[in-house]
Amino acid sequence: MVTLWLWLFSFFFLLGLLCTLAFQLMCLVDLEYDYINPYDSASRINRVVLPEFIAQGVLCFFFFLTGNWLTFVFSLPYLCYNVRLYMEQRHLVDVTEIYNQLRWEKKQRFLKIGYVILLFFLSLFWLLSSISVEDE
């Protein structure tokens, strides 16, 4: 029963990460099509970047503590990338450079979404397998 709750926790955590990344991507697309001004877009994205990094760090630490080594190893490169961005002070979107970096920022968010979707399906697989083990 404990493994079911652990995978359920990671499932909803990853779902939250997906929503956060989708929100950032929607802000960038709105900026690209001129539905929002650069200041509002940058402030909305910057408001959720640090919680995204913290949530991913907590999730990776959670996988480490619970002994889910495969999922921990899969989530470690994403955590290292986020730590590198934070240490190099490149994690926030600059209002004055947002139009020049728009293509790169969108590509970065798409790659992050793809990576989190991979982790999401891995977590979903382990959640469903733990449900089937609980039924037996």
Coordinates of N, CA, C and O in Angstrom, one line a residue:
M1 N 0.8 -1.2 0.0 CA 0.0 0.0 0.0 C 0.9 1.3 0.0 O 0.5 2.3 -0.6
V2 N 2.0 1.1 0.6 CA 2.9 2.3 0.7 C 3.4 2.7 -0.7 O 3.5 3.8 -1.0
T3 N 3.8 1.6 -1.5 CA 4.3 1.9 -2.8 C 3.3 2.6 -3.7 O 3.6 3.5 -4.5
L4 N 2.0 2.2 -3.5 CA 0.9 2.9 -4.2 C 0.9 4.4 -3.9 O 0.8 5.2 -4.8
W5 N 1.0 4.7 -2.7 CA 0.9 6.1 -2.3 C 2.2 6.9 -2.7 O 2.1 8.1 -3.1
L6 N 3.3 6.2 -2.7 CA 4.5 6.9 -3.2 C 4.4 7.2 -4.7 O 4.8 8.3 -5.1
W7 N 3.9 6.2 -5.5 CA 3.8 6.5 -6.9 C 2.7 7.5 -7.2 O 2.8 8.2 -8.2
L8 N 1.7 7.5 -6.4 CA 0.6 8.4 -6.6 C 1.1 9.8 -6.3 O 0.8 10.8 -7.0
F9 N 1.9 10.0 -5.3 CA 2.5 11.3 -5.0 C 3.4 11.8 -6.1 O 3.3 12.9 -6.6
S10 N 4.2 10.9 -6.7 CA 5.1 11.3 -7.8 C 4.3 11.6 -9.0 O 4.6 12.5 -9.8
F11 N 3.2 10.9 -9.2 CA 2.3 11.1 -10.4 C 1.8 12.5 -10.4 O 1.8 13.2 -11.3
F12 N 1.2 12.9 -9.2 CA 0.6 14.3 -9.1 C 1.7 15.3 -9.1 O 1.5 16.5 -9.6
F13 N 2.9 15.0 -8.6 CA 4.0 16.0 -8.6 C 4.4 16.3 -10.0 O 4.6 17.4 -10.4
L14 N 4.5 15.2 -10.8 CA 4.9 15.3 -12.2 C 3.8 16.0 -13.0 O 4.1 16.8 -14.0
L15 N 2.6 15.8 -12.7 CA 1.5 16.5 -13.3 C 1.5 18.0 -13.1 O 1.3 18.8 -14.0
G16 N 1.9 18.3 -11.8 CA 2.1 19.7 -11.5 C 3.2 20.4 -12.3 O 3.1 21.5 -12.7
L17 N 4.3 19.6 -12.4 CA 5.4 20.1 -13.2 C 5.1 20.3 -14.7 O 5.4 21.3 -15.3
L18 N 4.3 19.4 -15.2 CA 3.8 19.5 -16.6 C 2.9 20.8 -16.8 O 3.1 21.5 -17.8
C19 N 2.1 21.0 -15.8 CA 1.2 22.2 -15.9 C 2.0 23.5 -15.8 O 1.8 24.5 -16.5
T20 N 3.0 23.5 -14.9 CA 3.9 24.7 -14.8 C 4.7 24.9 -16.1 O 4.7 26.1 -16.6
L21 N 5.2 23.9 -16.7 CA 5.9 24.1 -18.0 C 5.0 24.5 -19.1 O 5.3 25.3 -20.0
A22 N 3.8 23.9 -19.1 CA 2.8 24.3 -20.2 C 2.4 25.8 -20.0 O 2.2 26.5 -21.0
F23 N 2.3 26.2 -18.7 CA 2.0 27.7 -18.5 C 3.1 28.6 -19.0 O 2.8 29.6 -19.7
Q24 N 4.3 28.2 -18.8 CA 5.4 29.0 -19.3 C 5.4 29.0 -20.8 O 5.7 30.0 -21.4
L25 N 5.2 27.9 -21.4 CA 5.1 27.8 -22.9 C 4.0 28.6 -23.4 O 4.1 29.3 -24.5
M26 N 2.8 28.6 -22.8 CA 1.7 29.5 -23.2 C 2.0 30.9 -23.1 O 1.6 31.7 -24.0
C27 N 2.7 31.3 -22.1 CA 3.2 32.7 -22.0 C 4.1 33.1 -23.1 O 4.0 34.2 -23.7
L28 N 5.0 32.2 -23.5 CA 5.9 32.5 -24.6 C 5.2 32.6 -26.0 O 5.5 33.4 -26.8
V29 N 4.2 31.7 -26.2 CA 3.4 31.7 -27.4 C 2.5 33.0 -27.5 O 2.4 33.6 -28.5
D30 N 2.0 33.3 -26.3 CA 1.2 34.6 -26.3 C 2.0 35.8 -26.7 O 1.6 36.7 -27.3
L31 N 3.3 35.8 -26.2 CA 4.2 36.9 -26.5 C 4.5 36.8 -28.0 O 4.6 37.9 -28.6
E32 N 4.7 35.7 -28.5 CA 5.1 35.6 -29.9 C 4.0 36.1 -30.8 O 4.2 36.7 -31.8
Y33 N 2.7 35.8 -30.5 CA 1.6 36.3 -31.3 C 1.1 37.7 -30.8 O 0.0 38.1 -31.2
D34 N 1.8 38.3 -30.0 CA 1.5 39.7 -29.5 C 0.2 39.8 -28.7 O -0.5 40.8 -28.8
Y35 N -0.1 38.8 -28.0 CA -1.3 38.9 -27.1 C -1.0 39.4 -25.8 O -1.8 39.8 -25.0
I36 N 0.3 39.5 -25.4 CA 0.8 40.0 -24.1 C 2.1 40.7 -24.3 O 2.8 40.5 -25.3
N37 N 2.3 41.7 -23.4 CA 3.5 42.5 -23.6 C 4.7 41.8 -22.9 O 4.5 40.9 -22.1
P38 N 6.0 42.1 -23.3 CA 7.1 41.4 -22.8 C 7.3 41.4 -21.3 O 7.7 40.5 -20.7
Y39 N 6.9 42.6 -20.6 CA 7.1 42.7 -19.2 C 6.1 41.7 -18.5 O 6.6 41.0 -17.6
D40 N 4.9 41.6 -18.9 CA 3.9 40.7 -18.3 C 4.3 39.2 -18.5 O 4.2 38.4 -17.6
S41 N 4.8 38.9 -19.7 CA 5.2 37.6 -20.0 C 6.4 37.2 -19.2 O 6.4 36.1 -18.6
A42 N 7.4 38.0 -19.1 CA 8.6 37.7 -18.3 C 8.3 37.6 -16.8 O 8.8 36.7 -16.2
S43 N 7.4 38.4 -16.3 CA 7.1 38.4 -14.9 C 6.3 37.1 -14.6 O 6.5 36.5 -13.5
R44 N 5.4 36.7 -15.5 CA 4.6 35.5 -15.2 C 5.5 34.2 -15.3 O 5.4 33.3 -14.5
I45 N 6.4 34.2 -16.2 CA 7.4 33.1 -16.3 C 8.3 33.0 -15.2 O 8.5 32.0 -14.5
N46 N 8.9 34.2 -14.8 CA 9.9 34.2 -13.7 C 9.2 33.9 -12.4 O 9.9 33.4 -11.5
R47 N 7.9 34.1 -12.2 CA 7.3 33.8 -11.0 C 7.2 32.3 -10.8 O 7.1 31.8 -9.6
V48 N 7.2 31.5 -11.8 CA 7.0 30.0 -11.6 C 8.3 29.2 -11.9 O 8.3 28.0 -11.7
V49 N 9.3 29.9 -12.3 CA 10.6 29.2 -12.6 C 11.2 28.6 -11.3 O 11.5 27.4 -11.3
L50 N 11.3 29.3 -10.3 CA 11.9 28.8 -9.1 C 11.1 27.7 -8.4 O 11.7 26.7 -8.0
P51 N 9.8 27.9 -8.3 CA 9.0 26.7 -7.8 C 9.1 25.5 -8.7 O 9.1 24.4 -8.2
E52 N 9.3 25.6 -10.0 CA 9.5 24.5 -10.9 C 10.8 23.8 -10.5 O 10.8 22.6 -10.4
F53 N 11.9 24.6 -10.3 CA 13.1 24.0 -10.0 C 13.1 23.3 -8.6 O 13.6 22.2 -8.4
I54 N 12.4 23.9 -7.6 CA 12.3 23.3 -6.3 C 11.5 22.0 -6.4 O 11.9 21.0 -5.7
A55 N 10.4 22.1 -7.1 CA 9.6 20.9 -7.2 C 10.3 19.7 -7.9 O 10.2 18.6 -7.4
Q56 N 11.1 20.0 -8.9 CA 11.9 18.9 -9.5 C 13.0 18.4 -8.6 O 13.2 17.2 -8.5
G57 N 13.6 19.3 -7.8 CA 14.6 18.9 -6.9 C 14.0 18.0 -5.8 O 14.6 17.0 -5.4
V58 N 12.8 18.4 -5.3 CA 12.2 17.6 -4.2 C 11.8 16.2 -4.8 O 11.9 15.2 -4.1
L59 N 11.3 16.2 -6.0 CA 10.9 14.9 -6.6 C 12.1 14.0 -6.8 O 12.0 12.8 -6.5
C60 N 13.2 14.6 -7.3 CA 14.4 13.8 -7.5 C 14.9 13.2 -6.1 O 15.3 12.1 -6.0
F61 N 14.9 14.1 -5.1 CA 15.3 13.7 -3.7 C 14.4 12.6 -3.2 O 14.8 11.7 -2.5
F62 N 13.1 12.8 -3.5 CA 12.1 11.8 -3.1 C 12.4 10.4 -3.7 O 12.3 9.4 -3.1
F63 N 12.7 10.4 -5.0 CA 13.0 9.1 -5.7 C 14.3 8.5 -5.1 O 14.4 7.3 -4.9
F64 N 15.2 9.4 -4.7 CA 16.5 8.9 -4.0 C 16.2 8.2 -2.7 O 16.7 7.2 -2.4
L65 N 15.3 8.9 -1.9 CA 15.0 8.4 -0.5 C 14.2 7.2 -0.5 O 14.4 6.3 0.3
T66 N 13.3 7.0 -1.5 CA 12.5 5.8 -1.5 C 13.1 4.7 -2.2 O 12.5 3.6 -2.2
G67 N 14.3 4.9 -2.8 CA 15.0 3.8 -3.4 C 14.5 3.4 -4.8 O 14.8 2.3 -5.3
N68 N 13.9 4.3 -5.5 CA 13.4 4.1 -6.9 C 14.6 4.6 -7.8 O 14.6 5.7 -8.3
W69 N 15.6 3.7 -7.9 CA 16.8 4.1 -8.5 C 16.7 4.4 -10.0 O 17.3 5.3 -10.5
L70 N 15.9 3.6 -10.7 CA 15.7 3.9 -12.1 C 15.1 5.3 -12.4 O 15.6 6.0 -13.2
T71 N 14.1 5.6 -11.7 CA 13.4 6.9 -11.8 C 14.3 8.0 -11.3 O 14.4 9.1 -11.9
F72 N 15.1 7.7 -10.3 CA 16.1 8.7 -9.8 C 17.1 9.0 -10.9 O 17.4 10.2 -11.1
V73 N 17.6 8.0 -11.5 CA 18.6 8.2 -12.6 C 18.1 8.9 -13.8 O 18.7 9.7 -14.4
F74 N 16.8 8.6 -14.1 CA 16.2 9.3 -15.2 C 15.9 10.8 -14.9 O 15.9 11.6 -15.8
S75 N 15.6 11.1 -13.6 CA 15.3 12.5 -13.3 C 16.5 13.3 -12.9 O 16.5 14.5 -12.8
L76 N 17.7 12.7 -12.7 CA 18.9 13.4 -12.4 C 19.4 14.3 -13.4 O 19.8 15.4 -13.1
P77 N 19.5 14.0 -14.7 CA 20.0 15.0 -15.7 C 19.1 16.2 -15.8 O 19.7 17.3 -15.9
Y78 N 17.8 16.1 -15.6 CA 17.0 17.3 -15.6 C 17.3 18.2 -14.4 O 17.3 19.4 -14.5
L79 N 17.5 17.6 -13.2 CA 17.9 18.3 -12.0 C 19.2 19.0 -12.2 O 19.4 20.2 -11.9
C80 N 20.2 18.3 -12.8 CA 21.5 18.9 -13.0 C 21.5 20.0 -14.0 O 22.1 21.1 -13.8
Y81 N 20.6 19.9 -15.0 CA 20.4 21.0 -16.0 C 19.8 22.3 -15.3 O 20.3 23.4 -15.5
N82 N 18.8 22.0 -14.4 CA 18.2 23.1 -13.7 C 19.2 23.8 -12.7 O 19.2 25.0 -12.6
V83 N 20.0 23.0 -12.0 CA 21.0 23.5 -11.1 C 22.0 24.3 -11.9 O 22.4 25.4 -11.4
R84 N 22.5 23.8 -13.1 CA 23.4 24.6 -13.9 C 22.8 25.9 -14.3 O 23.5 27.0 -14.3
L85 N 21.6 25.9 -14.8 CA 20.9 27.2 -15.1 C 20.9 28.2 -14.0 O 21.1 29.4 -14.1
Y86 N 20.6 27.6 -12.8 CA 20.5 28.5 -11.6 C 21.8 29.1 -11.2 O 22.0 30.2 -10.9
M87 N 22.9 28.2 -11.3 CA 24.2 28.7 -10.9 C 24.8 29.7 -11.8 O 25.5 30.6 -11.4
E88 N 24.4 29.6 -13.1 CA 24.9 30.5 -14.1 C 24.0 31.7 -14.2 O 24.2 32.6 -15.1
Q89 N 23.0 31.8 -13.4 CA 22.1 33.0 -13.4 C 21.3 33.1 -14.7 O 21.0 34.2 -15.1
R90 N 21.0 32.0 -15.4 CA 20.3 32.0 -16.6 C 18.9 31.4 -16.5 O 18.3 31.1 -17.5
H91 N 18.4 31.3 -15.3 CA 17.1 30.7 -15.1 C 16.0 31.6 -15.3 O 14.8 31.2 -15.5
L92 N 16.2 32.9 -15.2 CA 15.1 33.9 -15.3 C 15.1 34.5 -16.7 O 16.2 34.6 -17.4
V93 N 13.9 34.8 -17.2 CA 13.8 35.4 -18.5 C 14.0 36.9 -18.4 O 13.4 37.6 -17.5
D94 N 14.8 37.5 -19.2 CA 15.1 38.9 -19.2 C 14.1 39.6 -20.1 O 13.9 39.3 -21.2
V95 N 13.5 40.7 -19.5 CA 12.5 41.4 -20.2 C 13.0 42.1 -21.5 O 12.4 42.1 -22.5
T96 N 14.2 42.6 -21.4 CA 14.8 43.4 -22.6 C 15.3 42.4 -23.7 O 15.4 42.9 -24.8
E97 N 15.6 41.2 -23.4 CA 16.1 40.3 -24.4 C 15.1 39.1 -24.7 O 15.5 38.2 -25.4
I98 N 13.9 39.3 -24.3 CA 12.9 38.2 -24.4 C 12.6 37.9 -25.9 O 12.4 36.7 -26.3
Y99 N 12.5 38.9 -26.7 CA 12.2 38.7 -28.1 C 13.4 38.0 -28.9 O 13.2 37.2 -29.7
N100 N 14.6 38.4 -28.5 CA 15.8 37.7 -29.1 C 16.0 36.3 -28.6 O 16.5 35.5 -29.4
Q101 N 15.5 36.0 -27.4 CA 15.7 34.6 -26.9 C 14.4 33.8 -27.0 O 14.3 32.7 -26.5
L102 N 13.4 34.3 -27.7 CA 12.1 33.6 -27.7 C 12.2 32.2 -28.3 O 11.6 31.3 -27.8
R103 N 12.9 32.1 -29.4 CA 13.0 30.8 -30.0 C 13.7 29.8 -29.1 O 13.3 28.6 -29.0
W104 N 14.8 30.2 -28.5 CA 15.5 29.3 -27.6 C 14.7 29.0 -26.4 O 14.7 27.8 -25.9
E105 N 14.0 30.0 -25.8 CA 13.2 29.7 -24.6 C 12.1 28.7 -24.9 O 11.8 27.8 -24.1
K106 N 11.4 28.8 -26.1 CA 10.4 27.9 -26.5 C 11.0 26.5 -26.7 O 10.4 25.5 -26.2
K107 N 12.1 26.4 -27.3 CA 12.7 25.1 -27.6 C 13.1 24.5 -26.2 O 12.9 23.3 -26.0
Q108 N 13.6 25.3 -25.3 CA 14.0 24.8 -24.0 C 12.7 24.2 -23.2 O 12.8 23.1 -22.7
R109 N 11.6 24.9 -23.3 CA 10.4 24.5 -22.6 C 9.8 23.2 -23.3 O 9.4 22.3 -22.6
F110 N 9.9 23.2 -24.6 CA 9.4 21.9 -25.3 C 10.3 20.7 -24.9 O 9.7 19.6 -24.7
L111 N 11.6 20.9 -24.8 CA 12.4 19.8 -24.4 C 12.2 19.4 -23.0 O 12.1 18.2 -22.6
K112 N 12.0 20.4 -22.1 CA 11.6 20.0 -20.7 C 10.3 19.3 -20.6 O 10.2 18.4 -19.8
I113 N 9.3 19.7 -21.4 CA 8.0 19.1 -21.4 C 8.2 17.6 -21.8 O 7.6 16.7 -21.3
G114 N 8.9 17.4 -22.9 CA 9.1 16.1 -23.4 C 9.8 15.2 -22.3 O 9.4 14.0 -22.2
Y115 N 10.8 15.7 -21.6 CA 11.5 15.0 -20.6 C 10.5 14.6 -19.4 O 10.6 13.5 -18.9
V116 N 9.8 15.6 -19.0 CA 8.8 15.4 -17.9 C 7.7 14.4 -18.3 O 7.3 13.6 -17.5
I117 N 7.3 14.5 -19.6 CA 6.3 13.5 -20.1 C 6.9 12.1 -20.0 O 6.2 11.1 -19.6
L118 N 8.2 11.9 -20.4 CA 8.8 10.6 -20.2 C 8.8 10.1 -18.8 O 8.4 9.0 -18.5
L119 N 9.1 11.0 -17.8 CA 9.1 10.7 -16.4 C 7.7 10.4 -16.0 O 7.4 9.5 -15.1
F120 N 6.7 11.2 -16.5 CA 5.3 11.0 -16.2 C 4.8 9.6 -16.6 O 4.1 9.0 -15.8
F121 N 5.1 9.2 -17.8 CA 4.7 7.9 -18.2 C 5.4 6.7 -17.5 O 4.8 5.7 -17.2
L122 N 6.6 7.0 -17.1 CA 7.3 6.0 -16.3 C 6.7 5.9 -14.9 O 6.5 4.8 -14.4
S123 N 6.3 7.0 -14.3 CA 5.7 7.0 -13.1 C 4.3 6.4 -13.2 O 3.8 5.7 -12.3
L124 N 3.6 6.7 -14.3 CA 2.3 6.1 -14.5 C 2.3 4.6 -14.6 O 1.5 3.8 -14.0
F125 N 3.4 4.1 -15.3 CA 3.6 2.6 -15.4 C 3.8 2.0 -14.0 O 3.2 1.0 -13.7
W126 N 4.7 2.6 -13.2 CA 4.9 2.0 -11.9 C 3.7 2.2 -11.0 O 3.5 1.3 -10.1
L127 N 2.9 3.2 -11.2 CA 1.7 3.4 -10.4 C 0.7 2.3 -10.7 O 0.1 1.6 -9.8
L128 N 0.5 2.0 -12.0 CA -0.4 1.0 -12.4 C 0.1 -0.4 -12.0 O -0.7 -1.3 -11.7
S129 N 1.4 -0.6 -12.1 CA 1.9 -1.9 -11.7 C 1.8 -2.1 -10.2 O 1.5 -3.2 -9.7
S130 N 1.9 -1.1 -9.4 CA 1.7 -1.2 -8.0 C 0.3 -1.4 -7.6 O 0.0 -2.1 -6.6
I131 N -0.7 -0.9 -8.4 CA -2.1 -1.1 -8.2 C -2.4 -2.6 -8.5 O -3.1 -3.2 -7.7
S132 N -1.8 -3.1 -9.6 CA -2.1 -4.5 -9.9 C -1.5 -5.5 -8.9 O -2.0 -6.5 -8.6
V133 N -0.3 -5.1 -8.3 CA 0.3 -5.9 -7.2 C -0.6 -5.9 -6.0 O -0.8 -6.9 -5.3
E134 N -1.2 -4.7 -5.7 CA -2.0 -4.6 -4.5 C -3.3 -5.4 -4.6 O -3.9 -5.9 -3.7
D135 N -3.8 -5.6 -5.9 CA -5.0 -6.4 -6.1 C -4.8 -7.9 -5.9 O -5.7 -8.6 -5.6
E136 N -3.6 -8.3 -6.1 CA -3.3 -9.8 -6.1 C -3.3 -10.3 -4.7 O -3.3 -9.9 -3.6

